[in-house]
Amino acid sequence: MATVFEMIINGDIPSTRLYEDDECIVILDINPVQKGHALVISRKCYPTFTDVPMETLSHMMEIARKVDMKQREALHAEGTNIMINNSPASGQEVPHLHIHVIPRYAGDGKTPAMSKGTYGEGEAAEYGKLLHL
Ligand code: 5GP
């Protein structure tokens, strides 16, 4: 079944398009964290960050940076969150790769609510070994 983003790309569902090229499109998120919240979406449907070819991902990051600069210029954003939810366990709702670019303002209270913890004795070293590249 086509993802909602494939339907948007095919023009079956309306969207506010900010940009498009051969690799990706940029639209406004229908439920913005802040007004101007944009999604950089791969034209081809790669379900996750882990599936997309590196060249496409690099290109999408380049476009995400242009969106960031435009949000700073046109909306006077003081910062942005550049986010990819990667797989359902992380909160990804649409299984079609997209990068969120969210304009942010000092004290806007919109910080993604992730509760942070601490490591117990020796745990950081264990995780360090497990994750060493
Ligand atoms: P995810 O949770 O997969 O990272 O983000 C999916 C995003 O797509 C959500 O922020 C959601 O608001 C947005 N979204 C879902 N359906 C539509 C739609 O039909 N149109 C637009 N413009 N955005 C959508």
Short mmCIF file of N, CA, C and O and ligand atoms in Angstrom, two decimals:
data_model
loop_
_atom_site.label_atom_id
_atom_site.label_comp_id
_atom_site.label_asym_id
_atom_site.label_seq_id
_atom_site.Cartn_x
_atom_site.Cartn_y
_atom_site.Cartn_z
N MET A 1 0.84 -1.21 0.00
CA MET A 1 0.00 0.00 0.00
C MET A 1 0.87 1.26 0.00
O MET A 1 1.90 1.29 0.69
N ALA A 2 0.44 2.25 -0.77
CA ALA A 2 1.23 3.49 -0.87
C ALA A 2 1.22 4.24 0.46
O ALA A 2 0.21 4.28 1.16
N THR A 3 2.36 4.82 0.80
CA THR A 3 2.40 5.66 2.01
C THR A 3 1.72 6.99 1.70
O THR A 3 1.57 7.38 0.54
N VAL A 4 1.36 7.69 2.75
CA VAL A 4 0.73 9.01 2.59
C VAL A 4 1.66 9.94 1.80
O VAL A 4 1.21 10.77 1.00
N PHE A 5 2.96 9.76 1.97
CA PHE A 5 3.90 10.64 1.25
C PHE A 5 3.97 10.28 -0.24
O PHE A 5 4.14 11.16 -1.08
N GLU A 6 3.82 8.98 -0.57
CA GLU A 6 3.74 8.62 -2.00
C GLU A 6 2.50 9.27 -2.61
O GLU A 6 2.54 9.75 -3.74
N MET A 7 1.40 9.26 -1.87
CA MET A 7 0.17 9.87 -2.39
C MET A 7 0.36 11.38 -2.58
O MET A 7 -0.13 11.95 -3.55
N ILE A 8 1.10 11.99 -1.67
CA ILE A 8 1.38 13.43 -1.81
C ILE A 8 2.28 13.67 -3.02
O ILE A 8 2.03 14.56 -3.84
N ILE A 9 3.31 12.84 -3.16
CA ILE A 9 4.24 12.98 -4.30
C ILE A 9 3.50 12.81 -5.62
O ILE A 9 3.71 13.56 -6.58
N ASN A 10 2.57 11.85 -5.65
CA ASN A 10 1.80 11.61 -6.88
C ASN A 10 0.69 12.63 -7.11
O ASN A 10 0.01 12.57 -8.13
N GLY A 11 0.49 13.51 -6.14
CA GLY A 11 -0.55 14.54 -6.29
C GLY A 11 -1.94 14.05 -5.93
O GLY A 11 -2.93 14.74 -6.21
N ASP A 12 -2.03 12.86 -5.32
CA ASP A 12 -3.36 12.34 -4.93
C ASP A 12 -3.88 12.99 -3.65
O ASP A 12 -5.07 12.95 -3.37
N ILE A 13 -2.96 13.54 -2.87
CA ILE A 13 -3.34 14.26 -1.63
C ILE A 13 -2.68 15.64 -1.73
O ILE A 13 -1.51 15.73 -2.10
N PRO A 14 -3.43 16.69 -1.41
CA PRO A 14 -2.82 18.02 -1.50
C PRO A 14 -1.79 18.27 -0.40
O PRO A 14 -1.85 17.64 0.67
N SER A 15 -0.83 19.14 -0.69
CA SER A 15 0.15 19.53 0.33
C SER A 15 0.67 20.91 -0.05
O SER A 15 0.49 21.35 -1.18
N THR A 16 1.29 21.54 0.91
CA THR A 16 1.96 22.82 0.62
C THR A 16 3.41 22.50 0.31
O THR A 16 4.18 22.15 1.19
N ARG A 17 3.76 22.59 -0.96
CA ARG A 17 5.12 22.22 -1.41
C ARG A 17 6.03 23.43 -1.36
O ARG A 17 5.70 24.50 -1.87
N LEU A 18 7.19 23.23 -0.77
CA LEU A 18 8.17 24.32 -0.67
C LEU A 18 9.27 24.17 -1.70
O LEU A 18 9.93 25.14 -2.06
N TYR A 19 9.48 22.92 -2.16
CA TYR A 19 10.62 22.64 -3.05
C TYR A 19 10.44 21.24 -3.61
O TYR A 19 9.83 20.38 -2.98
N GLU A 20 11.00 21.01 -4.81
CA GLU A 20 11.09 19.63 -5.31
C GLU A 20 12.22 19.51 -6.32
O GLU A 20 12.56 20.48 -7.00
N ASP A 21 12.80 18.33 -6.38
CA ASP A 21 13.78 18.00 -7.41
C ASP A 21 13.67 16.50 -7.69
O ASP A 21 12.70 15.87 -7.27
N ASP A 22 14.65 15.94 -8.39
CA ASP A 22 14.56 14.52 -8.79
C ASP A 22 14.64 13.55 -7.61
O ASP A 22 14.20 12.41 -7.69
N GLU A 23 15.23 13.98 -6.51
CA GLU A 23 15.50 13.08 -5.37
C GLU A 23 14.52 13.24 -4.22
O GLU A 23 14.30 12.30 -3.46
N CYS A 24 13.99 14.45 -4.06
CA CYS A 24 13.17 14.70 -2.86
C CYS A 24 12.18 15.84 -3.08
O CYS A 24 12.28 16.58 -4.05
N ILE A 25 11.21 15.89 -2.17
CA ILE A 25 10.32 17.06 -2.13
C ILE A 25 10.33 17.60 -0.71
O ILE A 25 10.68 16.87 0.24
N VAL A 26 9.94 18.87 -0.57
CA VAL A 26 9.81 19.47 0.76
C VAL A 26 8.40 20.02 0.88
O VAL A 26 7.93 20.74 -0.02
N ILE A 27 7.71 19.64 1.97
CA ILE A 27 6.35 20.12 2.21
C ILE A 27 6.24 20.62 3.65
O ILE A 27 7.10 20.33 4.48
N LEU A 28 5.15 21.33 3.92
CA LEU A 28 4.85 21.69 5.31
C LEU A 28 4.20 20.50 6.00
O LEU A 28 3.31 19.85 5.41
N ASP A 29 4.60 20.21 7.22
CA ASP A 29 3.94 19.18 8.03
C ASP A 29 2.52 19.65 8.35
O ASP A 29 2.30 20.81 8.72
N ILE A 30 1.58 18.74 8.20
CA ILE A 30 0.16 19.11 8.40
C ILE A 30 -0.14 19.44 9.87
O ILE A 30 -1.06 20.21 10.15
N ASN A 31 0.63 18.89 10.78
CA ASN A 31 0.46 19.16 12.23
C ASN A 31 1.79 19.68 12.78
O ASN A 31 2.54 18.93 13.42
N PRO A 32 2.08 20.95 12.54
CA PRO A 32 3.41 21.46 12.86
C PRO A 32 3.68 21.58 14.36
O PRO A 32 2.79 22.00 15.11
N VAL A 33 4.88 21.24 14.76
CA VAL A 33 5.33 21.53 16.13
C VAL A 33 5.41 23.05 16.29
O VAL A 33 5.04 23.60 17.33
N GLN A 34 5.90 23.71 15.26
CA GLN A 34 5.88 25.17 15.14
C GLN A 34 5.45 25.47 13.72
O GLN A 34 5.80 24.70 12.80
N LYS A 35 4.77 26.59 13.47
CA LYS A 35 4.39 26.92 12.11
C LYS A 35 5.64 27.07 11.25
O LYS A 35 6.61 27.70 11.66
N GLY A 36 5.61 26.43 10.08
CA GLY A 36 6.78 26.41 9.21
C GLY A 36 7.52 25.08 9.26
O GLY A 36 8.42 24.84 8.45
N HIS A 37 7.13 24.21 10.21
CA HIS A 37 7.71 22.85 10.34
C HIS A 37 7.64 22.15 8.97
O HIS A 37 6.56 21.99 8.41
N ALA A 38 8.80 21.78 8.45
CA ALA A 38 8.87 21.22 7.09
C ALA A 38 9.36 19.78 7.12
O ALA A 38 10.03 19.35 8.07
N LEU A 39 9.01 19.05 6.07
CA LEU A 39 9.47 17.66 5.91
C LEU A 39 10.19 17.54 4.59
O LEU A 39 9.63 17.90 3.54
N VAL A 40 11.41 17.06 4.63
CA VAL A 40 12.17 16.75 3.41
C VAL A 40 11.95 15.26 3.17
O VAL A 40 12.36 14.43 4.00
N ILE A 41 11.31 14.91 2.06
CA ILE A 41 10.85 13.54 1.83
C ILE A 41 11.52 12.97 0.60
O ILE A 41 11.53 13.63 -0.47
N SER A 42 12.06 11.75 0.71
CA SER A 42 12.67 11.13 -0.48
C SER A 42 11.56 10.83 -1.49
O SER A 42 10.47 10.41 -1.12
N ARG A 43 11.87 11.05 -2.77
CA ARG A 43 10.86 10.77 -3.80
C ARG A 43 10.57 9.27 -3.85
O ARG A 43 9.43 8.85 -3.93
N LYS A 44 11.65 8.47 -3.80
CA LYS A 44 11.47 7.02 -3.78
C LYS A 44 11.20 6.61 -2.33
O LYS A 44 11.76 7.23 -1.42
N CYS A 45 10.36 5.60 -2.15
CA CYS A 45 10.02 5.22 -0.78
C CYS A 45 11.06 4.28 -0.17
O CYS A 45 11.07 3.09 -0.47
N TYR A 46 11.94 4.84 0.66
CA TYR A 46 12.82 4.03 1.52
C TYR A 46 12.18 4.06 2.89
O TYR A 46 11.95 5.16 3.43
N PRO A 47 11.87 2.90 3.47
CA PRO A 47 11.15 2.93 4.75
C PRO A 47 11.88 3.69 5.85
O PRO A 47 11.24 4.43 6.60
N THR A 48 13.18 3.51 5.96
CA THR A 48 13.89 4.12 7.10
C THR A 48 15.22 4.73 6.66
O THR A 48 15.72 4.50 5.56
N PHE A 49 15.80 5.45 7.58
CA PHE A 49 17.15 6.04 7.48
C PHE A 49 18.18 4.97 7.13
O PHE A 49 19.15 5.22 6.43
N THR A 50 17.95 3.76 7.64
CA THR A 50 18.91 2.67 7.46
C THR A 50 18.87 2.13 6.03
O THR A 50 19.83 1.50 5.58
N ASP A 51 17.78 2.36 5.31
CA ASP A 51 17.62 1.79 3.97
C ASP A 51 18.07 2.71 2.84
O ASP A 51 18.31 2.25 1.73
N VAL A 52 18.15 3.98 3.10
CA VAL A 52 18.36 4.94 2.00
C VAL A 52 19.82 4.94 1.53
O VAL A 52 20.74 4.86 2.35
N PRO A 53 20.06 5.01 0.20
CA PRO A 53 21.45 5.14 -0.26
C PRO A 53 22.07 6.44 0.26
O PRO A 53 21.39 7.46 0.37
N MET A 54 23.34 6.37 0.57
CA MET A 54 24.05 7.50 1.17
C MET A 54 23.98 8.76 0.32
O MET A 54 23.85 9.87 0.85
N GLU A 55 24.04 8.60 -1.02
CA GLU A 55 24.02 9.79 -1.90
C GLU A 55 22.69 10.52 -1.75
O GLU A 55 22.65 11.76 -1.74
N THR A 56 21.60 9.75 -1.66
CA THR A 56 20.29 10.37 -1.51
C THR A 56 20.18 11.06 -0.16
O THR A 56 19.70 12.19 -0.05
N LEU A 57 20.68 10.39 0.87
CA LEU A 57 20.63 10.97 2.22
C LEU A 57 21.44 12.27 2.27
O LEU A 57 21.00 13.27 2.84
N SER A 58 22.62 12.26 1.65
CA SER A 58 23.47 13.47 1.65
C SER A 58 22.73 14.60 0.96
O SER A 58 22.74 15.74 1.43
N HIS A 59 22.11 14.27 -0.17
CA HIS A 59 21.37 15.31 -0.89
C HIS A 59 20.23 15.85 -0.03
O HIS A 59 20.02 17.07 0.07
N MET A 60 19.51 14.96 0.64
CA MET A 60 18.39 15.40 1.48
C MET A 60 18.89 16.28 2.64
O MET A 60 18.24 17.25 3.02
N MET A 61 20.06 15.96 3.17
CA MET A 61 20.62 16.78 4.25
C MET A 61 20.99 18.17 3.73
O MET A 61 20.81 19.18 4.43
N GLU A 62 21.48 18.21 2.50
CA GLU A 62 21.82 19.50 1.89
C GLU A 62 20.55 20.36 1.77
O GLU A 62 20.55 21.55 2.08
N ILE A 63 19.46 19.70 1.34
CA ILE A 63 18.20 20.44 1.20
C ILE A 63 17.66 20.84 2.58
O ILE A 63 17.16 21.95 2.76
N ALA A 64 17.80 19.94 3.56
CA ALA A 64 17.35 20.27 4.93
C ALA A 64 18.10 21.51 5.44
O ALA A 64 17.51 22.37 6.11
N ARG A 65 19.36 21.64 5.09
CA ARG A 65 20.11 22.81 5.53
C ARG A 65 19.59 24.09 4.85
O ARG A 65 19.53 25.15 5.45
N LYS A 66 19.18 23.94 3.58
CA LYS A 66 18.59 25.11 2.91
C LYS A 66 17.28 25.51 3.58
O LYS A 66 16.97 26.68 3.72
N VAL A 67 16.49 24.49 3.99
CA VAL A 67 15.23 24.78 4.68
C VAL A 67 15.54 25.49 6.00
O VAL A 67 14.90 26.50 6.34
N ASP A 68 16.52 25.00 6.73
CA ASP A 68 16.94 25.63 7.99
C ASP A 68 17.28 27.10 7.76
O ASP A 68 16.81 27.99 8.47
N MET A 69 18.06 27.37 6.70
CA MET A 69 18.49 28.75 6.45
C MET A 69 17.29 29.63 6.08
O MET A 69 17.20 30.78 6.49
N LYS A 70 16.35 29.04 5.32
CA LYS A 70 15.15 29.79 4.93
C LYS A 70 14.28 30.09 6.14
O LYS A 70 13.72 31.18 6.27
N GLN A 71 14.16 29.13 7.05
CA GLN A 71 13.35 29.35 8.26
C GLN A 71 13.98 30.46 9.11
O GLN A 71 13.27 31.29 9.70
N ARG A 72 15.30 30.48 9.16
CA ARG A 72 15.98 31.53 9.93
C ARG A 72 15.73 32.90 9.30
O ARG A 72 15.47 33.89 9.99
N GLU A 73 15.80 32.92 7.94
CA GLU A 73 15.66 34.19 7.22
C GLU A 73 14.19 34.68 7.22
O GLU A 73 13.90 35.81 7.60
N ALA A 74 13.28 33.78 6.82
CA ALA A 74 11.90 34.22 6.57
C ALA A 74 11.04 34.22 7.83
O ALA A 74 10.10 35.00 7.94
N LEU A 75 11.34 33.32 8.77
CA LEU A 75 10.52 33.21 9.99
C LEU A 75 11.27 33.71 11.23
O LEU A 75 10.77 33.61 12.34
N HIS A 76 12.50 34.16 11.02
CA HIS A 76 13.36 34.63 12.12
C HIS A 76 13.56 33.53 13.16
O HIS A 76 13.63 33.81 14.37
N ALA A 77 13.58 32.27 12.70
CA ALA A 77 13.87 31.16 13.61
C ALA A 77 15.25 31.39 14.22
O ALA A 77 16.18 31.83 13.54
N GLU A 78 15.33 31.11 15.53
CA GLU A 78 16.61 31.30 16.22
C GLU A 78 17.41 29.99 16.26
O GLU A 78 18.57 29.97 16.63
N GLY A 79 16.72 28.91 15.91
CA GLY A 79 17.35 27.60 15.86
C GLY A 79 16.41 26.66 15.15
O GLY A 79 15.30 27.05 14.77
N THR A 80 16.84 25.42 14.95
CA THR A 80 15.95 24.41 14.34
C THR A 80 16.26 23.07 14.99
O THR A 80 17.36 22.84 15.48
N ASN A 81 15.25 22.20 14.97
CA ASN A 81 15.50 20.78 15.25
C ASN A 81 15.46 20.08 13.90
O ASN A 81 14.48 20.20 13.16
N ILE A 82 16.53 19.35 13.59
CA ILE A 82 16.61 18.54 12.37
C ILE A 82 16.51 17.11 12.86
O ILE A 82 17.39 16.64 13.59
N MET A 83 15.43 16.43 12.50
CA MET A 83 15.11 15.15 13.17
C MET A 83 14.70 14.07 12.18
O MET A 83 13.96 14.35 11.24
N ILE A 84 15.15 12.86 12.44
CA ILE A 84 14.62 11.71 11.71
C ILE A 84 14.14 10.71 12.75
O ILE A 84 14.94 10.27 13.60
N ASN A 85 12.86 10.37 12.72
CA ASN A 85 12.38 9.25 13.53
C ASN A 85 12.65 8.00 12.70
O ASN A 85 12.21 7.90 11.56
N ASN A 86 13.39 7.08 13.27
CA ASN A 86 13.92 5.95 12.50
C ASN A 86 13.35 4.64 13.03
O ASN A 86 13.82 4.14 14.05
N SER A 87 12.33 4.13 12.37
CA SER A 87 11.60 2.89 12.71
C SER A 87 10.51 3.18 13.75
O SER A 87 10.64 4.12 14.56
N PRO A 88 9.46 2.36 13.75
CA PRO A 88 8.31 2.62 14.62
C PRO A 88 8.66 2.78 16.10
O PRO A 88 8.06 3.61 16.80
N ALA A 89 9.63 2.03 16.58
CA ALA A 89 9.97 2.11 18.01
C ALA A 89 10.43 3.50 18.41
O ALA A 89 10.36 3.87 19.59
N SER A 90 10.88 4.28 17.44
CA SER A 90 11.36 5.64 17.73
C SER A 90 10.26 6.68 17.58
O SER A 90 10.49 7.87 17.76
N GLY A 91 9.08 6.22 17.17
CA GLY A 91 7.97 7.16 16.96
C GLY A 91 7.70 7.45 15.49
O GLY A 91 6.87 8.30 15.18
N GLN A 92 8.39 6.75 14.58
CA GLN A 92 8.14 6.98 13.15
C GLN A 92 6.75 6.48 12.79
O GLN A 92 6.43 5.31 12.97
N GLU A 93 5.93 7.40 12.27
CA GLU A 93 4.54 7.05 11.92
C GLU A 93 4.41 6.69 10.45
O GLU A 93 3.61 5.84 10.09
N VAL A 94 5.16 7.38 9.61
CA VAL A 94 5.05 7.16 8.16
C VAL A 94 6.31 6.42 7.69
O VAL A 94 7.42 6.98 7.79
N PRO A 95 6.17 5.17 7.20
CA PRO A 95 7.35 4.38 6.83
C PRO A 95 7.90 4.77 5.46
O PRO A 95 7.92 3.99 4.52
N HIS A 96 8.31 6.02 5.37
CA HIS A 96 8.83 6.59 4.13
C HIS A 96 9.77 7.70 4.58
O HIS A 96 9.32 8.69 5.18
N LEU A 97 11.06 7.53 4.30
CA LEU A 97 12.07 8.40 4.89
C LEU A 97 11.76 9.89 4.74
O LEU A 97 11.47 10.36 3.65
N HIS A 98 11.88 10.60 5.85
CA HIS A 98 11.69 12.05 5.82
C HIS A 98 12.48 12.68 6.95
O HIS A 98 12.65 12.09 8.02
N ILE A 99 12.94 13.90 6.67
CA ILE A 99 13.69 14.67 7.67
C ILE A 99 12.79 15.82 8.12
O ILE A 99 12.33 16.60 7.29
N HIS A 100 12.56 15.92 9.43
CA HIS A 100 11.81 17.06 9.97
C HIS A 100 12.77 18.24 10.13
O HIS A 100 13.89 18.07 10.63
N VAL A 101 12.33 19.42 9.73
CA VAL A 101 13.08 20.65 10.01
C VAL A 101 12.10 21.59 10.73
O VAL A 101 11.13 22.06 10.14
N ILE A 102 12.36 21.78 12.01
CA ILE A 102 11.39 22.48 12.88
C ILE A 102 12.01 23.80 13.35
O ILE A 102 13.05 23.79 14.02
N PRO A 103 11.35 24.93 13.02
CA PRO A 103 11.89 26.20 13.50
C PRO A 103 11.75 26.32 15.02
O PRO A 103 10.74 25.88 15.57
N ARG A 104 12.73 26.88 15.66
CA ARG A 104 12.70 27.00 17.12
C ARG A 104 13.06 28.42 17.56
O ARG A 104 13.81 29.11 16.89
N TYR A 105 12.52 28.79 18.71
CA TYR A 105 12.73 30.11 19.29
C TYR A 105 13.09 29.93 20.76
O TYR A 105 12.54 29.04 21.42
N ALA A 106 13.97 30.77 21.24
CA ALA A 106 14.39 30.65 22.64
C ALA A 106 13.16 30.69 23.55
O ALA A 106 12.29 31.55 23.37
N GLY A 107 13.07 29.72 24.45
CA GLY A 107 11.98 29.71 25.43
C GLY A 107 10.63 29.33 24.87
O GLY A 107 9.60 29.56 25.51
N ASP A 108 10.60 28.71 23.67
CA ASP A 108 9.29 28.36 23.09
C ASP A 108 8.68 27.10 23.71
O ASP A 108 7.54 26.75 23.41
N GLY A 109 9.41 26.44 24.56
CA GLY A 109 8.86 25.31 25.32
C GLY A 109 8.57 24.08 24.48
O GLY A 109 7.87 23.19 24.93
N LYS A 110 9.14 24.03 23.26
CA LYS A 110 8.80 22.93 22.36
C LYS A 110 9.83 21.80 22.36
O LYS A 110 9.75 20.91 21.55
N THR A 111 10.80 21.84 23.24
CA THR A 111 11.86 20.83 23.23
C THR A 111 11.27 19.42 23.26
O THR A 111 10.43 19.13 24.10
N PRO A 112 11.68 18.55 22.31
CA PRO A 112 11.15 17.19 22.32
C PRO A 112 11.35 16.57 23.71
O PRO A 112 12.44 16.59 24.26
N ALA A 113 10.24 16.07 24.26
CA ALA A 113 10.26 15.60 25.64
C ALA A 113 10.88 14.22 25.76
O ALA A 113 10.16 13.22 25.77
N MET A 114 12.17 14.14 25.79
CA MET A 114 12.83 12.86 26.02
C MET A 114 13.42 12.92 27.42
O MET A 114 14.23 13.79 27.72
N SER A 115 13.00 12.00 28.26
CA SER A 115 13.54 12.03 29.61
C SER A 115 14.93 11.41 29.60
O SER A 115 15.15 10.36 29.01
N LYS A 116 15.86 12.09 30.23
CA LYS A 116 17.25 11.62 30.24
C LYS A 116 17.58 10.94 31.55
O LYS A 116 17.02 11.29 32.60
N GLY A 117 18.48 9.94 31.48
CA GLY A 117 18.87 9.23 32.69
C GLY A 117 20.36 9.39 32.96
O GLY A 117 20.98 10.36 32.50
N THR A 118 20.89 8.45 33.69
CA THR A 118 22.33 8.46 33.98
C THR A 118 22.84 7.04 33.83
O THR A 118 22.06 6.09 33.75
N TYR A 119 24.16 6.87 33.76
CA TYR A 119 24.77 5.53 33.74
C TYR A 119 25.15 5.12 35.14
O TYR A 119 25.59 5.96 35.94
N GLY A 120 24.99 3.83 35.44
CA GLY A 120 25.50 3.30 36.70
C GLY A 120 27.00 3.08 36.60
O GLY A 120 27.60 3.24 35.52
N GLU A 121 27.58 2.69 37.71
CA GLU A 121 29.02 2.42 37.80
C GLU A 121 29.46 1.46 36.68
O GLU A 121 28.91 0.36 36.56
N GLY A 122 30.38 1.87 35.84
CA GLY A 122 30.95 0.98 34.80
C GLY A 122 30.09 0.83 33.55
O GLY A 122 30.54 0.26 32.55
N GLU A 123 28.86 1.32 33.58
CA GLU A 123 27.95 1.10 32.44
C GLU A 123 28.36 1.86 31.20
O GLU A 123 28.22 1.36 30.08
N ALA A 124 28.82 3.09 31.37
CA ALA A 124 29.21 3.89 30.20
C ALA A 124 30.36 3.18 29.47
O ALA A 124 30.38 3.13 28.24
N ALA A 125 31.28 2.58 30.22
CA ALA A 125 32.39 1.85 29.59
C ALA A 125 31.86 0.64 28.82
O ALA A 125 32.30 0.36 27.69
N GLU A 126 30.88 -0.08 29.39
CA GLU A 126 30.28 -1.24 28.70
C GLU A 126 29.62 -0.81 27.39
O GLU A 126 29.81 -1.42 26.34
N TYR A 127 28.83 0.26 27.48
CA TYR A 127 28.15 0.75 26.27
C TYR A 127 29.17 1.29 25.28
O TYR A 127 29.01 1.15 24.06
N GLY A 128 30.21 1.88 25.81
CA GLY A 128 31.29 2.38 24.94
C GLY A 128 31.89 1.25 24.12
O GLY A 128 32.12 1.38 22.91
N LYS A 129 32.09 0.09 24.76
CA LYS A 129 32.65 -1.09 24.05
C LYS A 129 31.64 -1.62 23.04
O LYS A 129 31.98 -1.94 21.91
N LEU A 130 30.38 -1.73 23.46
CA LEU A 130 29.34 -2.27 22.57
C LEU A 130 29.18 -1.44 21.30
O LEU A 130 28.91 -1.96 20.23
N LEU A 131 29.34 -0.15 21.46
CA LEU A 131 29.00 0.77 20.35
C LEU A 131 30.22 1.30 19.62
O LEU A 131 30.08 2.06 18.66
N HIS A 132 31.41 0.89 20.06
CA HIS A 132 32.62 1.42 19.42
C HIS A 132 32.63 1.09 17.93
O HIS A 132 32.36 -0.05 17.54
N LEU A 133 32.86 2.10 17.09
CA LEU A 133 32.85 1.90 15.64
C LEU A 133 34.25 1.58 15.15
O LEU A 133 34.50 1.32 14.03
P1 5GP B 1 7.05 10.66 11.67
O1 5GP B 1 6.36 10.46 12.98
O2 5GP B 1 6.80 9.49 10.73
O3 5GP B 1 8.50 11.02 11.81
O4 5GP B 1 6.39 11.96 11.03
C1 5GP B 1 5.35 11.92 10.12
C2 5GP B 1 4.86 13.35 9.98
O5 5GP B 1 4.02 13.42 8.84
C3 5GP B 1 4.03 13.83 11.17
O6 5GP B 1 4.67 14.95 11.78
C4 5GP B 1 2.68 14.17 10.58
O7 5GP B 1 2.11 15.34 11.13
C5 5GP B 1 3.00 14.34 9.09
N1 5GP B 1 1.89 13.97 8.24
C6 5GP B 1 1.13 12.83 8.30
N2 5GP B 1 0.19 12.84 7.33
C7 5GP B 1 0.38 13.97 6.62
C8 5GP B 1 -0.30 14.54 5.50
O8 5GP B 1 -1.26 14.00 4.94
N3 5GP B 1 0.18 15.72 5.03
C9 5GP B 1 1.24 16.37 5.60
N4 5GP B 1 1.62 17.52 5.07
N5 5GP B 1 1.88 15.87 6.68
C10 5GP B 1 1.46 14.69 7.19
#
